[in-house]
Amino acid sequence: MGIRRTAIDEASRRTQRQLDDLVRDLRDARLAAGLSQAAVAHAVHLSPQWVALLEKGNGATYVLQLARWGAAVGLD
């Protein structure tokens, strides 16, 4: 049985939209709280570079791959 390409593509699009919304909300909240990326990074035990990468919309590759994997095995 083949894997439905459309289900995988839709999972990718849906997850990307959700990640974009989440990252935007996190960045907006950080700015509203007057916190630097370095302060947030320290609080959550990440490097400031990683926080910057995430806020730019990069670094979410693993989550997208998990969404695609789920779609490939029939999860929504």
Short mmCIF file of N, CA and C in Angstrom, two decimals:
data_model
loop_
_atom_site.label_atom_id
_atom_site.label_comp_id
_atom_site.label_asym_id
_atom_site.label_seq_id
_atom_site.Cartn_x
_atom_site.Cartn_y
_atom_site.Cartn_z
N MET A 1 0.86 -1.18 0.00
CA MET A 1 0.00 0.00 0.00
C MET A 1 0.90 1.24 0.00
N GLY A 2 0.63 2.15 -0.91
CA GLY A 2 1.42 3.37 -0.99
C GLY A 2 1.00 4.40 0.04
N ILE A 3 1.91 5.27 0.31
CA ILE A 3 1.63 6.36 1.26
C ILE A 3 1.03 7.52 0.48
N ARG A 4 -0.07 8.05 0.97
CA ARG A 4 -0.73 9.17 0.28
C ARG A 4 0.10 10.43 0.42
N ARG A 5 0.58 10.92 -0.69
CA ARG A 5 1.42 12.10 -0.74
C ARG A 5 0.66 13.33 -0.22
N THR A 6 -0.60 13.44 -0.56
CA THR A 6 -1.36 14.62 -0.16
C THR A 6 -1.50 14.71 1.35
N ALA A 7 -1.65 13.59 2.03
CA ALA A 7 -1.76 13.62 3.49
C ALA A 7 -0.47 14.11 4.11
N ILE A 8 0.65 13.69 3.57
CA ILE A 8 1.95 14.12 4.09
C ILE A 8 2.16 15.60 3.82
N ASP A 9 1.84 16.04 2.61
CA ASP A 9 1.99 17.46 2.27
C ASP A 9 1.09 18.34 3.13
N GLU A 10 -0.14 17.90 3.35
CA GLU A 10 -1.07 18.67 4.18
C GLU A 10 -0.58 18.73 5.62
N ALA A 11 -0.05 17.63 6.13
CA ALA A 11 0.50 17.63 7.49
C ALA A 11 1.65 18.62 7.60
N SER A 12 2.47 18.69 6.58
CA SER A 12 3.59 19.65 6.58
C SER A 12 3.08 21.08 6.59
N ARG A 13 2.12 21.38 5.72
CA ARG A 13 1.58 22.75 5.66
C ARG A 13 0.91 23.14 6.98
N ARG A 14 0.09 22.24 7.52
CA ARG A 14 -0.62 22.53 8.76
C ARG A 14 0.37 22.75 9.91
N THR A 15 1.36 21.89 10.01
CA THR A 15 2.34 22.01 11.08
C THR A 15 3.16 23.28 10.93
N GLN A 16 3.54 23.62 9.70
CA GLN A 16 4.31 24.84 9.48
C GLN A 16 3.51 26.07 9.91
N ARG A 17 2.22 26.11 9.57
CA ARG A 17 1.37 27.24 10.00
C ARG A 17 1.31 27.32 11.52
N GLN A 18 1.13 26.19 12.17
CA GLN A 18 1.05 26.18 13.63
C GLN A 18 2.37 26.61 14.26
N LEU A 19 3.48 26.15 13.70
CA LEU A 19 4.79 26.55 14.22
C LEU A 19 5.03 28.04 14.02
N ASP A 20 4.65 28.55 12.85
CA ASP A 20 4.81 29.98 12.58
C ASP A 20 4.02 30.80 13.60
N ASP A 21 2.78 30.39 13.87
CA ASP A 21 1.95 31.09 14.85
C ASP A 21 2.57 31.03 16.24
N LEU A 22 3.03 29.85 16.63
CA LEU A 22 3.63 29.68 17.95
C LEU A 22 4.88 30.53 18.10
N VAL A 23 5.76 30.50 17.12
CA VAL A 23 7.00 31.28 17.19
C VAL A 23 6.69 32.77 17.25
N ARG A 24 5.72 33.22 16.45
CA ARG A 24 5.34 34.63 16.48
C ARG A 24 4.80 35.01 17.86
N ASP A 25 3.97 34.17 18.44
CA ASP A 25 3.44 34.44 19.78
C ASP A 25 4.55 34.48 20.83
N LEU A 26 5.49 33.54 20.74
CA LEU A 26 6.60 33.51 21.70
C LEU A 26 7.47 34.76 21.57
N ARG A 27 7.77 35.15 20.34
CA ARG A 27 8.58 36.35 20.12
C ARG A 27 7.86 37.59 20.63
N ASP A 28 6.58 37.72 20.29
CA ASP A 28 5.80 38.87 20.74
C ASP A 28 5.75 38.94 22.26
N ALA A 29 5.56 37.79 22.91
CA ALA A 29 5.51 37.75 24.37
C ALA A 29 6.86 38.12 24.98
N ARG A 30 7.93 37.64 24.36
CA ARG A 30 9.28 37.98 24.85
C ARG A 30 9.50 39.48 24.78
N LEU A 31 9.14 40.07 23.64
CA LEU A 31 9.32 41.52 23.48
C LEU A 31 8.44 42.31 24.44
N ALA A 32 7.19 41.88 24.60
CA ALA A 32 6.27 42.56 25.51
C ALA A 32 6.77 42.49 26.95
N ALA A 33 7.45 41.41 27.29
CA ALA A 33 8.00 41.25 28.64
C ALA A 33 9.33 41.98 28.81
N GLY A 34 9.84 42.54 27.72
CA GLY A 34 11.10 43.26 27.79
C GLY A 34 12.31 42.36 27.98
N LEU A 35 12.21 41.13 27.52
CA LEU A 35 13.30 40.17 27.69
C LEU A 35 14.13 40.06 26.42
N SER A 36 15.41 39.86 26.61
CA SER A 36 16.30 39.61 25.48
C SER A 36 16.25 38.14 25.11
N GLN A 37 16.73 37.84 23.92
CA GLN A 37 16.84 36.44 23.52
C GLN A 37 17.78 35.70 24.47
N ALA A 38 18.83 36.38 24.91
CA ALA A 38 19.79 35.75 25.83
C ALA A 38 19.12 35.41 27.16
N ALA A 39 18.26 36.28 27.66
CA ALA A 39 17.57 36.02 28.93
C ALA A 39 16.64 34.82 28.80
N VAL A 40 15.91 34.75 27.70
CA VAL A 40 15.03 33.61 27.48
C VAL A 40 15.85 32.33 27.32
N ALA A 41 16.92 32.43 26.57
CA ALA A 41 17.78 31.26 26.36
C ALA A 41 18.30 30.72 27.69
N HIS A 42 18.74 31.62 28.53
CA HIS A 42 19.25 31.21 29.84
C HIS A 42 18.14 30.53 30.66
N ALA A 43 16.95 31.10 30.63
CA ALA A 43 15.83 30.57 31.42
C ALA A 43 15.42 29.16 30.98
N VAL A 44 15.54 28.88 29.69
CA VAL A 44 15.09 27.58 29.17
C VAL A 44 16.25 26.66 28.78
N HIS A 45 17.45 27.05 29.20
CA HIS A 45 18.64 26.22 29.00
C HIS A 45 18.94 25.95 27.52
N LEU A 46 18.86 27.00 26.72
CA LEU A 46 19.25 26.95 25.32
C LEU A 46 20.31 28.00 25.07
N SER A 47 20.97 27.92 23.95
CA SER A 47 21.91 28.97 23.59
C SER A 47 21.13 30.14 22.99
N PRO A 48 21.64 31.37 23.15
CA PRO A 48 20.99 32.51 22.51
C PRO A 48 20.89 32.34 20.99
N GLN A 49 21.87 31.68 20.40
CA GLN A 49 21.85 31.44 18.96
C GLN A 49 20.67 30.55 18.57
N TRP A 50 20.37 29.57 19.41
CA TRP A 50 19.25 28.67 19.12
C TRP A 50 17.92 29.43 19.22
N VAL A 51 17.78 30.29 20.21
CA VAL A 51 16.56 31.10 20.34
C VAL A 51 16.41 32.00 19.11
N ALA A 52 17.50 32.63 18.70
CA ALA A 52 17.45 33.49 17.51
C ALA A 52 17.06 32.68 16.28
N LEU A 53 17.62 31.50 16.14
CA LEU A 53 17.31 30.63 15.01
C LEU A 53 15.84 30.28 14.99
N LEU A 54 15.30 29.92 16.15
CA LEU A 54 13.88 29.57 16.23
C LEU A 54 12.99 30.77 15.92
N GLU A 55 13.36 31.94 16.42
CA GLU A 55 12.54 33.13 16.16
C GLU A 55 12.55 33.52 14.69
N LYS A 56 13.58 33.14 13.97
CA LYS A 56 13.65 33.42 12.53
C LYS A 56 12.86 32.39 11.73
N GLY A 57 12.33 31.39 12.41
CA GLY A 57 11.55 30.37 11.73
C GLY A 57 12.36 29.17 11.29
N ASN A 58 13.58 29.10 11.71
CA ASN A 58 14.43 27.95 11.39
C ASN A 58 14.47 27.03 12.60
N GLY A 59 14.99 25.87 12.43
CA GLY A 59 15.14 24.97 13.57
C GLY A 59 13.93 24.11 13.87
N ALA A 60 12.87 24.26 13.10
CA ALA A 60 11.66 23.47 13.36
C ALA A 60 11.62 22.22 12.49
N THR A 61 12.71 21.92 11.85
CA THR A 61 12.76 20.79 10.93
C THR A 61 12.31 19.49 11.58
N TYR A 62 12.74 19.25 12.80
CA TYR A 62 12.39 17.99 13.46
C TYR A 62 10.89 17.86 13.69
N VAL A 63 10.26 18.94 14.07
CA VAL A 63 8.81 18.90 14.29
C VAL A 63 8.09 18.63 12.98
N LEU A 64 8.54 19.27 11.91
CA LEU A 64 7.92 19.04 10.60
C LEU A 64 8.10 17.59 10.16
N GLN A 65 9.26 17.03 10.40
CA GLN A 65 9.49 15.63 10.03
C GLN A 65 8.59 14.69 10.83
N LEU A 66 8.37 15.02 12.10
CA LEU A 66 7.47 14.20 12.91
C LEU A 66 6.04 14.27 12.38
N ALA A 67 5.61 15.45 11.95
CA ALA A 67 4.27 15.59 11.37
C ALA A 67 4.14 14.77 10.10
N ARG A 68 5.16 14.81 9.27
CA ARG A 68 5.15 14.03 8.03
C ARG A 68 5.13 12.52 8.34
N TRP A 69 5.90 12.13 9.32
CA TRP A 69 5.95 10.73 9.73
C TRP A 69 4.56 10.28 10.19
N GLY A 70 3.93 11.10 11.03
CA GLY A 70 2.59 10.78 11.50
C GLY A 70 1.60 10.62 10.37
N ALA A 71 1.66 11.52 9.40
CA ALA A 71 0.76 11.43 8.25
C ALA A 71 1.03 10.17 7.43
N ALA A 72 2.30 9.81 7.33
CA ALA A 72 2.66 8.62 6.55
C ALA A 72 2.10 7.34 7.16
N VAL A 73 1.92 7.34 8.47
CA VAL A 73 1.40 6.14 9.14
C VAL A 73 -0.08 6.26 9.49
N GLY A 74 -0.72 7.31 8.97
CA GLY A 74 -2.16 7.43 9.12
C GLY A 74 -2.66 8.28 10.27
N LEU A 75 -1.77 8.97 10.97
CA LEU A 75 -2.21 9.85 12.05
C LEU A 75 -2.56 11.22 11.48
N ASP A 76 -3.51 11.90 12.10
CA ASP A 76 -3.88 13.25 11.66
C ASP A 76 -3.12 14.28 12.44
#
